[in-house]
Amino acid sequence: MLFYSFFKSLVGKDVVVELKNDLSICGTLHSVDQFLNIKLTDISVTDPDKYPHMLSVKNCFIRGSVVRYVQLPADECDTQLLQDAARKEAVQNRQR
């Protein structure tokens, strides 16, 4: 739930999602669900020559299991807060 909450706080921000098939999609994060499925709006691909069929696509839904990386805006990430939350969640999981 840590990452889900974190991504929910980034709705409306520009992100780059790299998929396992090496396709990178830039866009505005519209929504995310508990399975980390992502919906992007106003998308563009980083390599339009390799994926010309993606030029006409404006919005997309990305299944969470095909995501390799999500590049976030550096000014939107409070890394200290994220690290503290990860530590707290790890401690809670060990106590179970």
CSV table of N, CA and C in Angstrom, one decimal:
chain,number,residue,atom,x,y,z
A,1,MET,N,0.8,-1.2,0.0
A,1,MET,CA,0.0,0.0,0.0
A,1,MET,C,0.9,1.3,0.0
A,2,LEU,N,2.1,1.1,0.4
A,2,LEU,CA,3.0,2.3,0.4
A,2,LEU,C,3.1,2.9,-1.0
A,3,PHE,N,3.4,2.1,-2.0
A,3,PHE,CA,3.6,2.7,-3.3
A,3,PHE,C,2.3,3.2,-3.9
A,4,TYR,N,1.2,2.5,-3.6
A,4,TYR,CA,-0.1,3.0,-4.1
A,4,TYR,C,-0.4,4.4,-3.5
A,5,SER,N,-0.2,4.6,-2.2
A,5,SER,CA,-0.4,5.9,-1.6
A,5,SER,C,0.5,6.9,-2.2
A,6,PHE,N,1.8,6.5,-2.5
A,6,PHE,CA,2.7,7.5,-3.0
A,6,PHE,C,2.3,7.9,-4.4
A,7,PHE,N,1.9,6.9,-5.3
A,7,PHE,CA,1.5,7.3,-6.6
A,7,PHE,C,0.2,8.1,-6.7
A,8,LYS,N,-0.7,7.8,-5.7
A,8,LYS,CA,-1.9,8.6,-5.7
A,8,LYS,C,-1.6,10.1,-5.4
A,9,SER,N,-0.5,10.4,-4.7
A,9,SER,CA,-0.1,11.7,-4.4
A,9,SER,C,0.5,12.4,-5.6
A,10,LEU,N,0.9,11.6,-6.7
A,10,LEU,CA,1.5,12.2,-7.9
A,10,LEU,C,0.5,12.4,-9.0
A,11,VAL,N,-0.8,12.2,-8.8
A,11,VAL,CA,-1.8,12.3,-9.8
A,11,VAL,C,-1.8,13.8,-10.3
A,12,GLY,N,-1.7,13.9,-11.6
A,12,GLY,CA,-1.6,15.3,-12.2
A,12,GLY,C,-0.2,15.7,-12.6
A,13,LYS,N,0.7,14.9,-12.2
A,13,LYS,CA,2.2,15.2,-12.5
A,13,LYS,C,2.6,14.5,-13.7
A,14,ASP,N,3.6,15.0,-14.4
A,14,ASP,CA,4.2,14.3,-15.6
A,14,ASP,C,5.2,13.2,-15.1
A,15,VAL,N,5.0,12.0,-15.7
A,15,VAL,CA,5.9,10.9,-15.4
A,15,VAL,C,6.3,10.2,-16.7
A,16,VAL,N,7.4,9.4,-16.6
A,16,VAL,CA,7.8,8.6,-17.7
A,16,VAL,C,7.7,7.1,-17.2
A,17,VAL,N,7.0,6.3,-17.9
A,17,VAL,CA,6.8,4.9,-17.6
A,17,VAL,C,7.5,4.1,-18.6
A,18,GLU,N,8.5,3.3,-18.1
A,18,GLU,CA,9.2,2.4,-19.0
A,18,GLU,C,8.6,1.0,-18.8
A,19,LEU,N,8.3,0.4,-19.9
A,19,LEU,CA,7.6,-0.9,-19.9
A,19,LEU,C,8.7,-2.0,-20.1
A,20,LYS,N,8.3,-3.2,-19.8
A,20,LYS,CA,9.2,-4.4,-19.9
A,20,LYS,C,9.6,-4.7,-21.4
A,21,ASN,N,8.8,-4.2,-22.3
A,21,ASN,CA,9.2,-4.4,-23.8
A,21,ASN,C,10.0,-3.2,-24.3
A,22,ASP,N,10.6,-2.4,-23.4
A,22,ASP,CA,11.5,-1.3,-23.7
A,22,ASP,C,10.8,0.0,-24.3
A,23,LEU,N,9.5,0.0,-24.3
A,23,LEU,CA,8.8,1.2,-24.7
A,23,LEU,C,8.7,2.1,-23.5
A,24,SER,N,9.1,3.4,-23.7
A,24,SER,CA,9.0,4.4,-22.7
A,24,SER,C,7.9,5.4,-23.1
A,25,ILE,N,7.0,5.7,-22.2
A,25,ILE,CA,5.8,6.6,-22.5
A,25,ILE,C,5.9,7.7,-21.5
A,26,CYS,N,5.9,8.9,-22.0
A,26,CYS,CA,5.8,10.1,-21.2
A,26,CYS,C,4.3,10.6,-21.1
A,27,GLY,N,3.9,11.0,-20.0
A,27,GLY,CA,2.5,11.5,-19.9
A,27,GLY,C,2.1,12.0,-18.5
A,28,THR,N,0.9,12.5,-18.4
A,28,THR,CA,0.4,13.0,-17.1
A,28,THR,C,-0.3,11.9,-16.4
A,29,LEU,N,0.1,11.6,-15.2
A,29,LEU,CA,-0.6,10.6,-14.4
A,29,LEU,C,-2.0,11.0,-14.1
A,30,HIS,N,-2.9,10.2,-14.6
A,30,HIS,CA,-4.4,10.5,-14.5
A,30,HIS,C,-4.9,9.7,-13.3
A,31,SER,N,-4.5,8.4,-13.2
A,31,SER,CA,-5.0,7.6,-12.0
A,31,SER,C,-4.1,6.4,-11.9
A,32,VAL,N,-4.2,5.8,-10.7
A,32,VAL,CA,-3.5,4.6,-10.4
A,32,VAL,C,-4.4,3.8,-9.4
A,33,ASP,N,-4.3,2.4,-9.5
A,33,ASP,CA,-5.2,1.6,-8.6
A,33,ASP,C,-4.3,0.8,-7.7
A,34,GLN,N,-4.9,-0.1,-6.9
A,34,GLN,CA,-4.1,-0.9,-5.9
A,34,GLN,C,-3.2,-1.9,-6.5
A,35,PHE,N,-3.4,-2.2,-7.8
A,35,PHE,CA,-2.6,-3.2,-8.5
A,35,PHE,C,-1.5,-2.4,-9.3
A,36,LEU,N,-1.4,-1.1,-9.1
A,36,LEU,CA,-0.4,-0.2,-9.7
A,36,LEU,C,-0.6,-0.2,-11.2
A,37,ASN,N,-1.9,-0.4,-11.7
A,37,ASN,CA,-2.2,-0.1,-13.0
A,37,ASN,C,-2.2,1.4,-13.2
A,38,ILE,N,-1.8,1.9,-14.3
A,38,ILE,CA,-1.6,3.3,-14.5
A,38,ILE,C,-2.4,3.8,-15.7
A,39,LYS,N,-3.0,4.9,-15.5
A,39,LYS,CA,-3.7,5.6,-16.7
A,39,LYS,C,-2.9,6.9,-16.9
A,40,LEU,N,-2.5,7.1,-18.1
A,40,LEU,CA,-1.8,8.3,-18.5
A,40,LEU,C,-2.6,9.1,-19.6
A,41,THR,N,-2.5,10.4,-19.5
A,41,THR,CA,-3.1,11.3,-20.5
A,41,THR,C,-2.1,12.1,-21.2
A,42,ASP,N,-2.4,12.7,-22.3
A,42,ASP,CA,-1.4,13.5,-23.1
A,42,ASP,C,-0.1,12.8,-23.3
A,43,ILE,N,-0.1,11.6,-23.8
A,43,ILE,CA,1.1,10.8,-23.8
A,43,ILE,C,1.9,11.1,-25.1
A,44,SER,N,3.2,10.8,-25.0
A,44,SER,CA,4.1,10.7,-26.1
A,44,SER,C,5.2,9.7,-25.8
A,45,VAL,N,5.7,9.1,-26.9
A,45,VAL,CA,6.7,8.1,-26.7
A,45,VAL,C,8.1,8.7,-26.9
A,46,THR,N,9.1,8.2,-26.2
A,46,THR,CA,10.4,8.7,-26.2
A,46,THR,C,11.2,8.4,-27.5
A,47,ASP,N,10.8,7.3,-28.2
A,47,ASP,CA,11.4,6.9,-29.4
A,47,ASP,C,10.3,6.7,-30.5
A,48,PRO,N,9.8,7.8,-31.1
A,48,PRO,CA,8.7,7.7,-32.0
A,48,PRO,C,9.1,7.0,-33.3
A,49,ASP,N,10.4,7.0,-33.7
A,49,ASP,CA,10.8,6.3,-34.9
A,49,ASP,C,10.6,4.8,-34.8
A,50,LYS,N,10.8,4.3,-33.5
A,50,LYS,CA,10.7,2.9,-33.3
A,50,LYS,C,9.3,2.4,-33.1
A,51,TYR,N,8.4,3.3,-32.6
A,51,TYR,CA,7.0,3.0,-32.4
A,51,TYR,C,6.1,4.1,-33.0
A,52,PRO,N,6.1,4.1,-34.4
A,52,PRO,CA,5.3,5.1,-35.1
A,52,PRO,C,3.8,5.0,-34.8
A,53,HIS,N,3.3,3.8,-34.5
A,53,HIS,CA,1.9,3.5,-34.3
A,53,HIS,C,1.4,4.2,-33.0
A,54,MET,N,2.3,4.6,-32.2
A,54,MET,CA,1.9,5.2,-30.9
A,54,MET,C,1.7,6.7,-31.0
A,55,LEU,N,2.1,7.3,-32.2
A,55,LEU,CA,2.0,8.7,-32.4
A,55,LEU,C,0.5,9.2,-32.3
A,56,SER,N,-0.4,8.4,-32.7
A,56,SER,CA,-1.8,8.8,-32.7
A,56,SER,C,-2.5,8.6,-31.4
A,57,VAL,N,-1.9,7.9,-30.4
A,57,VAL,CA,-2.5,7.6,-29.2
A,57,VAL,C,-2.3,8.8,-28.2
A,58,LYS,N,-3.4,9.2,-27.6
A,58,LYS,CA,-3.4,10.4,-26.7
A,58,LYS,C,-3.5,9.9,-25.2
A,59,ASN,N,-4.2,8.9,-24.9
A,59,ASN,CA,-4.4,8.4,-23.5
A,59,ASN,C,-4.1,6.9,-23.5
A,60,CYS,N,-3.6,6.3,-22.4
A,60,CYS,CA,-3.4,4.9,-22.4
A,60,CYS,C,-3.5,4.4,-21.0
A,61,PHE,N,-3.8,3.1,-20.9
A,61,PHE,CA,-4.0,2.4,-19.6
A,61,PHE,C,-2.8,1.3,-19.7
A,62,ILE,N,-2.0,1.3,-18.6
A,62,ILE,CA,-0.9,0.4,-18.5
A,62,ILE,C,-1.1,-0.6,-17.4
A,63,ARG,N,-1.1,-1.8,-17.7
A,63,ARG,CA,-1.2,-2.9,-16.6
A,63,ARG,C,0.0,-2.8,-15.8
A,64,GLY,N,-0.1,-2.9,-14.5
A,64,GLY,CA,1.0,-2.8,-13.5
A,64,GLY,C,2.0,-3.8,-13.7
A,65,SER,N,1.7,-5.0,-14.2
A,65,SER,CA,2.7,-6.1,-14.3
A,65,SER,C,3.6,-5.9,-15.4
A,66,VAL,N,3.4,-5.0,-16.3
A,66,VAL,CA,4.3,-4.8,-17.5
A,66,VAL,C,5.2,-3.6,-17.3
A,67,VAL,N,5.1,-2.9,-16.1
A,67,VAL,CA,5.9,-1.7,-15.8
A,67,VAL,C,7.3,-2.2,-15.3
A,68,ARG,N,8.3,-1.6,-15.9
A,68,ARG,CA,9.7,-1.9,-15.4
A,68,ARG,C,10.1,-0.7,-14.5
A,69,TYR,N,10.0,0.5,-14.9
A,69,TYR,CA,10.3,1.7,-14.1
A,69,TYR,C,9.3,2.8,-14.2
A,70,VAL,N,9.2,3.6,-13.2
A,70,VAL,CA,8.4,4.8,-13.3
A,70,VAL,C,9.4,5.9,-12.9
A,71,GLN,N,9.6,6.8,-13.8
A,71,GLN,CA,10.5,8.0,-13.5
A,71,GLN,C,9.6,9.1,-13.1
A,72,LEU,N,10.0,9.6,-11.9
A,72,LEU,CA,9.1,10.6,-11.3
A,72,LEU,C,9.8,12.0,-11.3
A,73,PRO,N,9.1,13.1,-11.2
A,73,PRO,CA,9.7,14.4,-11.2
A,73,PRO,C,10.5,14.6,-9.9
A,74,ALA,N,11.7,15.0,-10.0
A,74,ALA,CA,12.6,15.0,-8.8
A,74,ALA,C,12.1,16.0,-7.8
A,75,ASP,N,11.5,17.1,-8.2
A,75,ASP,CA,11.0,18.1,-7.2
A,75,ASP,C,9.7,17.6,-6.5
A,76,GLU,N,9.1,16.6,-6.9
A,76,GLU,CA,7.9,16.1,-6.3
A,76,GLU,C,8.1,15.0,-5.3
A,77,CYS,N,9.3,14.4,-5.3
A,77,CYS,CA,9.6,13.3,-4.4
A,77,CYS,C,10.3,13.7,-3.1
A,78,ASP,N,9.6,13.5,-2.0
A,78,ASP,CA,10.3,13.7,-0.7
A,78,ASP,C,10.9,12.3,-0.3
A,79,THR,N,12.2,12.1,-0.7
A,79,THR,CA,12.8,10.8,-0.5
A,79,THR,C,12.9,10.5,1.0
A,80,GLN,N,13.1,11.4,1.8
A,80,GLN,CA,13.2,11.2,3.3
A,80,GLN,C,11.9,10.6,3.8
A,81,LEU,N,10.8,11.2,3.4
A,81,LEU,CA,9.5,10.7,3.9
A,81,LEU,C,9.2,9.3,3.3
A,82,LEU,N,9.6,9.1,2.1
A,82,LEU,CA,9.4,7.8,1.5
A,82,LEU,C,10.2,6.7,2.1
A,83,GLN,N,11.5,7.0,2.5
A,83,GLN,CA,12.3,6.1,3.2
A,83,GLN,C,11.8,5.8,4.6
A,84,ASP,N,11.4,6.8,5.3
A,84,ASP,CA,10.8,6.6,6.6
A,84,ASP,C,9.6,5.7,6.5
A,85,ALA,N,8.7,5.9,5.6
A,85,ALA,CA,7.5,5.1,5.4
A,85,ALA,C,7.8,3.7,5.1
A,86,ALA,N,8.8,3.5,4.2
A,86,ALA,CA,9.3,2.1,3.9
A,86,ALA,C,9.8,1.4,5.1
A,87,ARG,N,10.6,2.1,5.9
A,87,ARG,CA,11.1,1.4,7.2
A,87,ARG,C,10.0,1.1,8.1
A,88,LYS,N,9.0,1.9,8.3
A,88,LYS,CA,7.9,1.7,9.2
A,88,LYS,C,7.1,0.4,8.7
A,89,GLU,N,6.9,0.4,7.4
A,89,GLU,CA,6.1,-0.7,6.8
A,89,GLU,C,6.9,-2.0,7.0
A,90,ALA,N,8.2,-2.0,6.8
A,90,ALA,CA,9.0,-3.2,7.0
A,90,ALA,C,9.0,-3.7,8.4
A,91,VAL,N,9.0,-2.8,9.4
A,91,VAL,CA,8.9,-3.1,10.8
A,91,VAL,C,7.6,-3.8,11.1
A,92,GLN,N,6.5,-3.2,10.5
A,92,GLN,CA,5.2,-3.7,10.8
A,92,GLN,C,5.0,-5.1,10.2
A,93,ASN,N,5.6,-5.4,9.0
A,93,ASN,CA,5.6,-6.7,8.4
A,93,ASN,C,6.3,-7.7,9.2
A,94,ARG,N,7.4,-7.3,9.8
A,94,ARG,CA,8.2,-8.3,10.6
A,94,ARG,C,7.5,-8.7,11.9
A,95,GLN,N,6.7,-7.8,12.4
A,95,GLN,CA,6.0,-8.1,13.6
A,95,GLN,C,4.8,-9.0,13.4
A,96,ARG,N,4.4,-9.2,12.2
A,96,ARG,CA,3.2,-10.1,11.9
A,96,ARG,C,3.6,-11.5,11.9
